């Protein structure tokens, strides 16, 4: 297996030419998904994602939901959670957790002449997991 | 008298008493000229020897009694004894028999008897080979006969959206066993040097790419005729190197190709490897297709036995002579039975093996496909020590004795367990190959169909790169003889204490070496990456149904050919042979498609047909790519003349190249570097064209940058994806057109603006078609008269083509395809539909590179890459954004 080249360790070593390599990002690792997990992305409309969360809390009968956001979507996840809280007139509470997610990119050499080993690049990205819940009555 | 009449007469006379004689002479009795029977009765009085006036009662009655009995006999027996048909009772008569009496049907009971059923199946798959899952499919699918196989086209139930849902959230299963595998064996350097003639580094990784050469990944590429890149492509293949064995330079390569491409690929491979000596089989089987010979010795190389289809007609184990004759199918869909399948080269030492129909290939598409696999397949359990000591004819106990093989097996099983913890198939490195030996999946089949769900352990990191050498799939070995019969398993299942639990102990023959090959999902473009990723499951032949049913019981959807087209459409990749117009198979497909569409069109009543001439659609059933590219090269050449020096140099270049190859064929642009450049110039955006995507550094588009590009790729087509900006659903062979400056102003007015309209065209051929029709009904006249009466027009069709005028379609010598409509035509759509993943109409097709560059150069920067799309049956242009995805 190719020794993965770490960005942090040797920035000069992977000074790569975009012409010679094709960068393919692998999908981030997903966590198991329950019904009340919402993964926020930047492609879907914001209002649609907010409505989905509201539906889960009100119509879906869930006491708590988890809103996950990765990278660029962290902002949006926070935004959704705060909007939910504001629209519930203080009935909902938030508990935020952050984490770091390891992402893998594959670098495929375009020049097939060199039978060199393929490179993978590991980088880290931040993620946020916000629990939105109705507090217990007591 | 003719012989038939004589025969008829004989038949009639057979039951007559000797005393009654009809006069011969070809006339039937009773037609007025001959005395009828009653005349004989009474006139006989005179002829009787008795004296006149005396009536002898007894002899008279005797004579009449004989006649009466003859009459009765004649009446009760059916006269037309030549028709077996009529002898049958009414409920057993069949219409087919009245045509051919020999088609007397046996009773249903007899027909459904196992042996007879097998014979019938053998007869029916003589022309088009059945896959192992044929019967399963035939019960549920619309079957089509294609490429020498019987394949499932689409299920009989509604499936379009469920199948898409399965692809994007669960798992979709498909039988791809019709793909042909060609095996090459030889020294690595020899193989690589031979194969390098077929490929080019420009078009991406070749056979020599480091990753695939090590056997860790599956590679894919487009193969060309030897040394003819980029003009003569053959088609796409995927290939798999077997990992290097210790201390041996011999390598083994499997090349998978589509059956329509195999007939071109195989001779090409033979010529580059100089393999022309056919290796004759040790026992040449001399068999006509009619005879069914139960051959027990395994020689699948020569006479590939089509393997049994269902559990009930599973192949007999060796030595079972009492059963019905083993199925024997000679040849397969792509070759005749007597041709050799192995070729050897004396100079290079390369051996080519045709392994068509030797390996079963199932494709699982979707993020949960590995969960389905993980639930279905279990790594093979070891033999217990007792059986290991005994010598065995089966392969697994022997395999267990080998220490090194067992460690490999344990490694493979460990890696397989790690894979189980992955949530989505797209998280894995694309093209990973994993070999494994598994237990017979029928042992763990659940009693009820259920949906396989992932079981994820939190603590796992990424699976970096699987580095497991694959265990060999037993090809041309006798291992597949040991497929356990379904009947046997059912018996075992009935004796299990807890119903539905795992069958144990595992029968000794219940281990199968399989190969799992990861299929990359959507790799091009910026959105939905890894969509539609999945696994291919390769099995030795004969095990097809044993794996199919357990997979189905894990809640997967099954798809046919139609859905695989949709799969590649959503992935944005060209589908073979539909989207390879420059390959021989693709060209053949286009012709075939044109014929089919034209026949369908002609079946409509003329008044109900779309008049494509009035719609300004020149070629609704085909795409004249060659003409398009030639015309665009002319147009762009004229544009270049305005520039000084530069244009002249290009002209010169063109002419010089023209001398070398006078007839240049249109090809598809596959050079990665050029495609990337072109893609950057098109201003790539997200699917609906809202947001621009980040791209790497691209030299700015101007005439100086475009000129060398045009010179190199003037006669090429580029594969492009077009997404509609507003509503609309693109259809097959929709036209891609260039918007005018006014159209672009229309677009900038607002997002909801509709596209421009094409003014309706006039059909000059209509009167001629009608006239011709009238003429054929009344009398034939000379065609010159027709010509004279025609209104004078620029497109004077010659008299030969006016013979096959079809109302509503342009006759053959087409006028200029680019400038026929009010907007210049750039290309055509080959796959178009509403895209469920993007939520808008999306089309895939080819555009002329020269035309595209010409268009982009003339467009303002903010509208670059905005084109028009018009369906063949519509006059309405719709705005679309072009994206060339690399």
Tab-separated table of N, CA and C in Angstrom, chain B residues 261-377:
chain	number	residue	atom	x	y	z
B	261	UNK	N	-18.524	-5.787	-28.940
B	261	UNK	CA	-17.185	-5.293	-29.206
B	261	UNK	C	-16.198	-6.441	-29.329
B	262	UNK	N	-16.573	-7.591	-28.789
B	262	UNK	CA	-15.605	-8.689	-28.706
B	262	UNK	C	-15.136	-9.136	-30.075
B	263	UNK	N	-16.030	-9.120	-31.044
B	263	UNK	CA	-15.644	-9.638	-32.355
B	263	UNK	C	-14.616	-8.735	-33.030
B	264	UNK	N	-14.516	-7.484	-32.591
B	264	UNK	CA	-13.451	-6.624	-33.092
B	264	UNK	C	-12.203	-6.721	-32.229
B	265	UNK	N	-12.451	-6.873	-30.940
B	265	UNK	CA	-11.329	-6.831	-30.004
B	265	UNK	C	-10.456	-8.068	-30.112
B	266	UNK	N	-11.093	-9.211	-30.240
B	266	UNK	CA	-10.330	-10.464	-30.199
B	266	UNK	C	-9.331	-10.571	-31.353
B	267	UNK	N	-9.732	-10.300	-32.598
B	267	UNK	CA	-8.728	-10.332	-33.674
B	267	UNK	C	-7.623	-9.307	-33.468
B	268	UNK	N	-7.985	-8.161	-32.893
B	268	UNK	CA	-6.984	-7.126	-32.667
B	268	UNK	C	-5.966	-7.595	-31.640
B	269	UNK	N	-6.463	-8.229	-30.583
B	269	UNK	CA	-5.561	-8.754	-29.560
B	269	UNK	C	-4.666	-9.833	-30.157
B	270	UNK	N	-5.263	-10.677	-30.987
B	270	UNK	CA	-4.475	-11.749	-31.598
B	270	UNK	C	-3.382	-11.174	-32.480
B	271	UNK	N	-3.697	-10.097	-33.181
B	271	UNK	CA	-2.690	-9.572	-34.088
B	271	UNK	C	-1.579	-8.870	-33.317
B	272	UNK	N	-1.898	-8.141	-32.238
B	272	UNK	CA	-0.820	-7.459	-31.526
B	272	UNK	C	0.020	-8.451	-30.722
B	273	UNK	N	-0.584	-9.528	-30.279
B	273	UNK	CA	0.186	-10.523	-29.540
B	273	UNK	C	0.773	-11.574	-30.471
B	274	UNK	N	0.505	-11.470	-31.744
B	274	UNK	CA	0.928	-12.452	-32.735
B	274	UNK	C	0.488	-13.859	-32.344
B	275	UNK	N	-0.696	-13.921	-31.827
B	275	UNK	CA	-1.251	-15.208	-31.436
B	275	UNK	C	-2.184	-15.663	-32.542
B	276	UNK	N	-1.711	-16.517	-33.394
B	276	UNK	CA	-2.629	-16.970	-34.420
B	276	UNK	C	-2.779	-18.476	-34.433
B	277	UNK	N	-1.967	-19.158	-33.652
B	277	UNK	CA	-2.079	-20.613	-33.665
B	277	UNK	C	-3.171	-21.013	-32.693
B	278	UNK	N	-4.221	-21.514	-33.245
B	278	UNK	CA	-5.291	-21.978	-32.390
B	278	UNK	C	-4.847	-23.272	-31.741
B	279	UNK	N	-5.001	-23.330	-30.465
B	279	UNK	CA	-4.665	-24.558	-29.755
B	279	UNK	C	-5.854	-25.480	-29.846
B	280	UNK	N	-5.625	-26.604	-30.475
B	280	UNK	CA	-6.743	-27.516	-30.660
B	280	UNK	C	-7.021	-28.220	-29.344
B	281	UNK	N	-8.252	-28.421	-29.070
B	281	UNK	CA	-8.577	-29.122	-27.830
B	281	UNK	C	-8.053	-30.550	-27.873
B	282	UNK	N	-7.738	-31.112	-26.728
B	282	UNK	CA	-7.235	-32.487	-26.695
B	282	UNK	C	-8.233	-33.487	-27.273
B	283	UNK	N	-9.474	-33.305	-26.963
B	283	UNK	CA	-10.511	-34.150	-27.557
B	283	UNK	C	-11.412	-33.224	-28.365
B	284	UNK	N	-11.337	-33.372	-29.650
B	284	UNK	CA	-12.157	-32.487	-30.465
B	284	UNK	C	-13.588	-32.991	-30.437
B	285	UNK	N	-14.472	-32.258	-29.868
B	285	UNK	CA	-15.842	-32.734	-29.829
B	285	UNK	C	-16.525	-32.521	-31.182
B	286	UNK	N	-16.897	-33.613	-31.773
B	286	UNK	CA	-17.606	-33.513	-33.044
B	286	UNK	C	-19.073	-33.697	-32.749
B	287	UNK	N	-19.744	-32.610	-32.651
B	287	UNK	CA	-21.151	-32.687	-32.284
B	287	UNK	C	-21.931	-31.697	-33.103
B	288	UNK	N	-23.027	-32.114	-33.569
B	288	UNK	CA	-23.926	-31.156	-34.195
B	288	UNK	C	-24.823	-30.609	-33.099
B	289	UNK	N	-25.328	-29.449	-33.308
B	289	UNK	CA	-26.165	-28.876	-32.258
B	289	UNK	C	-27.393	-29.714	-31.935
B	290	UNK	N	-27.759	-30.573	-32.865
B	290	UNK	CA	-28.994	-31.315	-32.655
B	290	UNK	C	-28.818	-32.383	-31.588
B	291	UNK	N	-27.647	-32.984	-31.569
B	291	UNK	CA	-27.532	-34.087	-30.626
B	291	UNK	C	-27.098	-33.577	-29.269
B	292	UNK	N	-27.626	-34.195	-28.317
B	292	UNK	CA	-27.334	-33.803	-26.951
B	292	UNK	C	-26.558	-34.937	-26.323
B	293	UNK	N	-25.301	-34.680	-26.103
B	293	UNK	CA	-24.460	-35.751	-25.602
B	293	UNK	C	-24.084	-35.453	-24.165
B	294	UNK	N	-24.444	-36.300	-23.286
B	294	UNK	CA	-24.027	-36.062	-21.910
B	294	UNK	C	-22.542	-36.380	-21.747
B	295	UNK	N	-21.719	-35.392	-21.748
B	295	UNK	CA	-20.295	-35.612	-21.584
B	295	UNK	C	-19.954	-35.344	-20.140
B	296	UNK	N	-19.291	-36.248	-19.546
B	296	UNK	CA	-19.020	-36.066	-18.129
B	296	UNK	C	-17.650	-35.479	-17.864
B	297	UNK	N	-16.679	-35.735	-18.785
B	297	UNK	CA	-15.367	-35.189	-18.454
B	297	UNK	C	-15.395	-33.670	-18.649
B	298	UNK	N	-14.782	-32.965	-17.730
B	298	UNK	CA	-14.834	-31.514	-17.833
B	298	UNK	C	-13.946	-31.003	-18.957
B	299	UNK	N	-14.510	-30.408	-19.882
B	299	UNK	CA	-13.727	-29.738	-20.918
B	299	UNK	C	-14.434	-28.448	-21.296
B	300	UNK	N	-14.627	-27.636	-20.316
B	300	UNK	CA	-15.444	-26.447	-20.564
B	300	UNK	C	-14.804	-25.466	-21.528
B	301	UNK	N	-13.501	-25.612	-21.735
B	301	UNK	CA	-12.865	-24.674	-22.658
B	301	UNK	C	-13.384	-24.850	-24.069
B	302	UNK	N	-13.598	-26.092	-24.412
B	302	UNK	CA	-13.954	-26.344	-25.792
B	302	UNK	C	-15.452	-26.257	-26.008
B	303	UNK	N	-16.164	-26.876	-25.126
B	303	UNK	CA	-17.609	-26.876	-25.292
B	303	UNK	C	-18.208	-26.293	-24.019
B	304	UNK	N	-18.251	-25.005	-23.971
B	304	UNK	CA	-18.740	-24.378	-22.746
B	304	UNK	C	-20.167	-24.824	-22.456
B	305	UNK	N	-20.317	-25.456	-21.372
B	305	UNK	CA	-21.649	-25.930	-21.039
B	305	UNK	C	-22.434	-24.778	-20.469
B	306	UNK	N	-23.497	-24.511	-21.069
B	306	UNK	CA	-24.349	-23.486	-20.482
B	306	UNK	C	-24.852	-24.079	-19.201
B	307	UNK	N	-24.745	-23.330	-18.194
B	307	UNK	CA	-24.963	-23.904	-16.890
B	307	UNK	C	-26.432	-23.890	-16.546
B	308	UNK	N	-26.793	-24.721	-15.629
B	308	UNK	CA	-28.214	-24.839	-15.309
B	308	UNK	C	-28.772	-23.545	-14.779
B	309	UNK	N	-30.042	-23.444	-14.873
B	309	UNK	CA	-30.652	-22.161	-14.623
B	309	UNK	C	-31.321	-22.091	-13.274
B	310	UNK	N	-32.128	-23.014	-12.979
B	310	UNK	CA	-32.773	-22.942	-11.676
B	310	UNK	C	-32.279	-24.093	-10.821
B	311	UNK	N	-32.747	-24.058	-9.611
B	311	UNK	CA	-32.352	-25.123	-8.715
B	311	UNK	C	-32.858	-26.458	-9.203
B	312	UNK	N	-33.967	-26.463	-9.850
B	312	UNK	CA	-34.531	-27.742	-10.246
B	312	UNK	C	-33.765	-28.346	-11.411
B	313	UNK	N	-33.161	-27.487	-12.208
B	313	UNK	CA	-32.446	-28.052	-13.333
B	313	UNK	C	-30.949	-27.853	-13.151
B	314	UNK	N	-30.519	-27.951	-11.936
B	314	UNK	CA	-29.098	-27.829	-11.670
B	314	UNK	C	-28.356	-29.005	-12.281
B	315	UNK	N	-27.121	-28.749	-12.585
B	315	UNK	CA	-26.313	-29.768	-13.248
B	315	UNK	C	-26.161	-30.998	-12.367
B	316	UNK	N	-26.161	-32.096	-12.987
B	316	UNK	CA	-26.001	-33.332	-12.246
B	316	UNK	C	-24.575	-33.452	-11.743
B	317	UNK	N	-24.416	-33.921	-10.539
B	317	UNK	CA	-23.059	-34.167	-10.101
B	317	UNK	C	-22.432	-35.313	-10.888
B	318	UNK	N	-21.113	-35.383	-10.816
B	318	UNK	CA	-20.399	-36.391	-11.598
B	318	UNK	C	-20.877	-37.783	-11.217
B	319	UNK	N	-20.958	-38.616	-12.167
B	319	UNK	CA	-21.257	-40.010	-11.907
B	319	UNK	C	-22.736	-40.275	-11.736
B	320	UNK	N	-23.529	-39.278	-11.799
B	320	UNK	CA	-24.962	-39.503	-11.681
B	320	UNK	C	-25.500	-39.779	-13.070
B	321	UNK	N	-25.504	-41.032	-13.411
B	321	UNK	CA	-25.863	-41.391	-14.775
B	321	UNK	C	-27.349	-41.599	-14.926
B	322	UNK	N	-28.050	-41.700	-13.814
B	322	UNK	CA	-29.461	-42.046	-13.926
B	322	UNK	C	-30.318	-40.834	-14.227
B	323	UNK	N	-29.820	-39.676	-13.957
B	323	UNK	CA	-30.624	-38.474	-14.128
B	323	UNK	C	-30.849	-38.168	-15.588
B	324	UNK	N	-31.549	-37.107	-15.839
B	324	UNK	CA	-31.749	-36.683	-17.223
B	324	UNK	C	-30.418	-36.248	-17.815
B	325	UNK	N	-30.305	-36.251	-19.120
B	325	UNK	CA	-29.018	-35.930	-19.745
B	325	UNK	C	-28.557	-34.547	-19.357
B	326	UNK	N	-27.302	-34.443	-19.038
B	326	UNK	CA	-26.746	-33.159	-18.648
B	326	UNK	C	-26.881	-32.183	-19.808
B	327	UNK	N	-27.088	-30.960	-19.449
B	327	UNK	CA	-27.277	-29.970	-20.500
B	327	UNK	C	-25.990	-29.736	-21.238
B	328	UNK	N	-26.104	-29.604	-22.489
B	328	UNK	CA	-24.902	-29.414	-23.278
B	328	UNK	C	-25.210	-28.351	-24.314
B	329	UNK	N	-24.651	-27.216	-24.124
B	329	UNK	CA	-24.861	-26.177	-25.116
B	329	UNK	C	-23.522	-25.877	-25.742
B	330	UNK	N	-23.524	-25.876	-27.027
B	330	UNK	CA	-22.268	-25.655	-27.731
B	330	UNK	C	-22.163	-24.199	-28.116
B	331	UNK	N	-20.970	-23.672	-27.916
B	331	UNK	CA	-20.747	-22.297	-28.315
B	331	UNK	C	-21.455	-21.344	-27.373
B	332	UNK	N	-21.378	-20.093	-27.669
B	332	UNK	CA	-22.154	-19.129	-26.922
B	332	UNK	C	-22.632	-18.071	-27.893
B	333	UNK	N	-23.122	-16.982	-27.352
B	333	UNK	CA	-23.739	-15.997	-28.218
B	333	UNK	C	-22.771	-15.372	-29.208
B	334	UNK	N	-21.482	-15.432	-28.913
B	334	UNK	CA	-20.561	-14.664	-29.727
B	334	UNK	C	-19.660	-15.522	-30.589
B	335	UNK	N	-19.804	-16.788	-30.514
B	335	UNK	CA	-18.933	-17.608	-31.359
B	335	UNK	C	-19.662	-18.896	-31.697
B	336	UNK	N	-19.199	-19.512	-32.766
B	336	UNK	CA	-19.794	-20.776	-33.159
B	336	UNK	C	-19.114	-21.888	-32.355
B	337	UNK	N	-19.799	-23.007	-32.224
B	337	UNK	CA	-19.293	-24.031	-31.309
B	337	UNK	C	-17.949	-24.612	-31.719
B	338	UNK	N	-17.655	-24.606	-32.982
B	338	UNK	CA	-16.464	-25.332	-33.402
B	338	UNK	C	-15.205	-24.476	-33.402
B	339	UNK	N	-15.349	-23.173	-33.215
B	339	UNK	CA	-14.143	-22.357	-33.232
B	339	UNK	C	-13.332	-22.591	-31.963
B	340	UNK	N	-12.020	-22.492	-32.099
B	340	UNK	CA	-11.185	-22.668	-30.910
B	340	UNK	C	-11.305	-21.473	-29.989
B	341	UNK	N	-10.955	-21.690	-28.729
B	341	UNK	CA	-11.044	-20.595	-27.780
B	341	UNK	C	-9.681	-20.260	-27.182
B	342	UNK	N	-8.677	-20.992	-27.554
B	342	UNK	CA	-7.358	-20.703	-27.026
B	342	UNK	C	-6.399	-20.495	-28.184
B	343	UNK	N	-5.582	-19.469	-28.075
B	343	UNK	CA	-4.585	-19.216	-29.101
B	343	UNK	C	-3.248	-19.036	-28.419
B	344	UNK	N	-2.207	-19.524	-29.089
B	344	UNK	CA	-0.887	-19.433	-28.504
B	344	UNK	C	0.031	-18.804	-29.521
B	345	UNK	N	0.999	-18.067	-29.023
B	345	UNK	CA	1.970	-17.477	-29.924
B	345	UNK	C	3.313	-18.141	-29.701
B	346	UNK	N	3.949	-18.519	-30.771
B	346	UNK	CA	5.245	-19.171	-30.630
B	346	UNK	C	6.341	-18.134	-30.406
B	347	UNK	N	6.136	-16.922	-30.930
B	347	UNK	CA	7.199	-15.927	-30.822
B	347	UNK	C	7.177	-15.211	-29.474
B	348	UNK	N	5.993	-14.845	-29.016
B	348	UNK	CA	5.948	-14.074	-27.783
B	348	UNK	C	5.558	-14.914	-26.573
B	349	UNK	N	5.066	-16.087	-26.810
B	349	UNK	CA	4.689	-16.942	-25.681
B	349	UNK	C	3.423	-16.527	-24.979
B	350	UNK	N	2.651	-15.666	-25.618
B	350	UNK	CA	1.408	-15.214	-24.992
B	350	UNK	C	0.287	-16.177	-25.344
B	351	UNK	N	-0.521	-16.457	-24.382
B	351	UNK	CA	-1.677	-17.321	-24.615
B	351	UNK	C	-2.932	-16.498	-24.417
B	352	UNK	N	-3.822	-16.557	-25.386
B	352	UNK	CA	-5.097	-15.854	-25.271
B	352	UNK	C	-6.194	-16.890	-25.064
B	353	UNK	N	-6.992	-16.649	-24.071
B	353	UNK	CA	-8.085	-17.560	-23.750
B	353	UNK	C	-9.384	-16.799	-23.824
B	354	UNK	N	-10.342	-17.378	-24.474
B	354	UNK	CA	-11.656	-16.750	-24.516
B	354	UNK	C	-12.498	-17.351	-23.396
B	355	UNK	N	-12.774	-16.577	-22.383
B	355	UNK	CA	-13.485	-17.114	-21.213
B	355	UNK	C	-14.948	-16.689	-21.197
B	356	UNK	N	-15.515	-16.440	-22.366
B	356	UNK	CA	-16.899	-16.012	-22.403
B	356	UNK	C	-17.803	-17.063	-21.773
B	357	UNK	N	-18.707	-16.592	-20.954
B	357	UNK	CA	-19.675	-17.443	-20.247
B	357	UNK	C	-19.015	-18.372	-19.239
B	358	UNK	N	-17.769	-18.123	-18.901
B	358	UNK	CA	-17.125	-18.960	-17.896
B	358	UNK	C	-17.269	-18.349	-16.513
B	359	UNK	N	-17.466	-17.056	-16.482
B	359	UNK	CA	-17.526	-16.357	-15.206
B	359	UNK	C	-18.856	-15.619	-15.117
B	360	UNK	N	-19.510	-15.791	-13.999
B	360	UNK	CA	-20.769	-15.090	-13.771
B	360	UNK	C	-20.435	-13.744	-13.148
B	361	UNK	N	-21.082	-12.704	-13.624
B	361	UNK	CA	-20.787	-11.369	-13.096
B	361	UNK	C	-22.086	-10.688	-12.704
B	362	UNK	N	-22.206	-10.380	-11.425
B	362	UNK	CA	-23.365	-9.643	-10.945
B	362	UNK	C	-22.919	-8.262	-10.529
B	363	UNK	N	-23.724	-7.276	-10.822
B	363	UNK	CA	-23.362	-5.913	-10.421
B	363	UNK	C	-24.351	-5.414	-9.388
B	364	UNK	N	-23.809	-4.941	-8.285
B	364	UNK	CA	-24.631	-4.325	-7.249
B	364	UNK	C	-24.305	-2.839	-7.251
B	365	UNK	N	-25.353	-2.029	-7.391
B	365	UNK	CA	-25.165	-0.584	-7.461
B	365	UNK	C	-25.870	0.036	-6.259
B	366	UNK	N	-25.198	0.961	-5.610
B	366	UNK	CA	-25.865	1.670	-4.537
B	366	UNK	C	-25.027	1.705	-3.277
B	367	UNK	N	-25.332	2.657	-2.386
B	367	UNK	CA	-24.490	2.825	-1.207
B	367	UNK	C	-24.552	1.650	-0.245
B	368	UNK	N	-25.619	0.879	-0.289
B	368	UNK	CA	-25.725	-0.228	0.650
B	368	UNK	C	-25.303	-1.559	0.037
B	369	UNK	N	-24.693	-1.517	-1.124
B	369	UNK	CA	-24.416	-2.813	-1.762
B	369	UNK	C	-23.430	-3.623	-0.947
B	370	UNK	N	-22.538	-2.962	-0.221
B	370	UNK	CA	-21.617	-3.783	0.562
B	370	UNK	C	-22.304	-4.375	1.789
B	371	UNK	N	-23.351	-3.703	2.283
B	371	UNK	CA	-24.098	-4.317	3.384
B	371	UNK	C	-24.806	-5.574	2.914
B	372	UNK	N	-25.337	-5.486	1.684
B	372	UNK	CA	-25.999	-6.658	1.109
B	372	UNK	C	-24.995	-7.794	0.966
B	373	UNK	N	-23.819	-7.461	0.470
B	373	UNK	CA	-22.792	-8.480	0.296
B	373	UNK	C	-22.377	-9.048	1.651
B	374	UNK	N	-22.219	-8.153	2.624
B	374	UNK	CA	-21.750	-8.611	3.924
B	374	UNK	C	-22.757	-9.547	4.571
B	375	UNK	N	-24.032	-9.298	4.314
B	375	UNK	CA	-25.020	-10.204	4.900
B	375	UNK	C	-25.118	-11.499	4.138
B	376	UNK	N	-24.880	-11.437	2.844
B	376	UNK	CA	-25.072	-12.631	2.023
B	376	UNK	C	-23.866	-13.565	2.109
B	377	UNK	N	-22.683	-12.974	2.035
B	377	UNK	CA	-21.488	-13.803	1.935
B	377	UNK	C	-20.816	-13.907	3.293
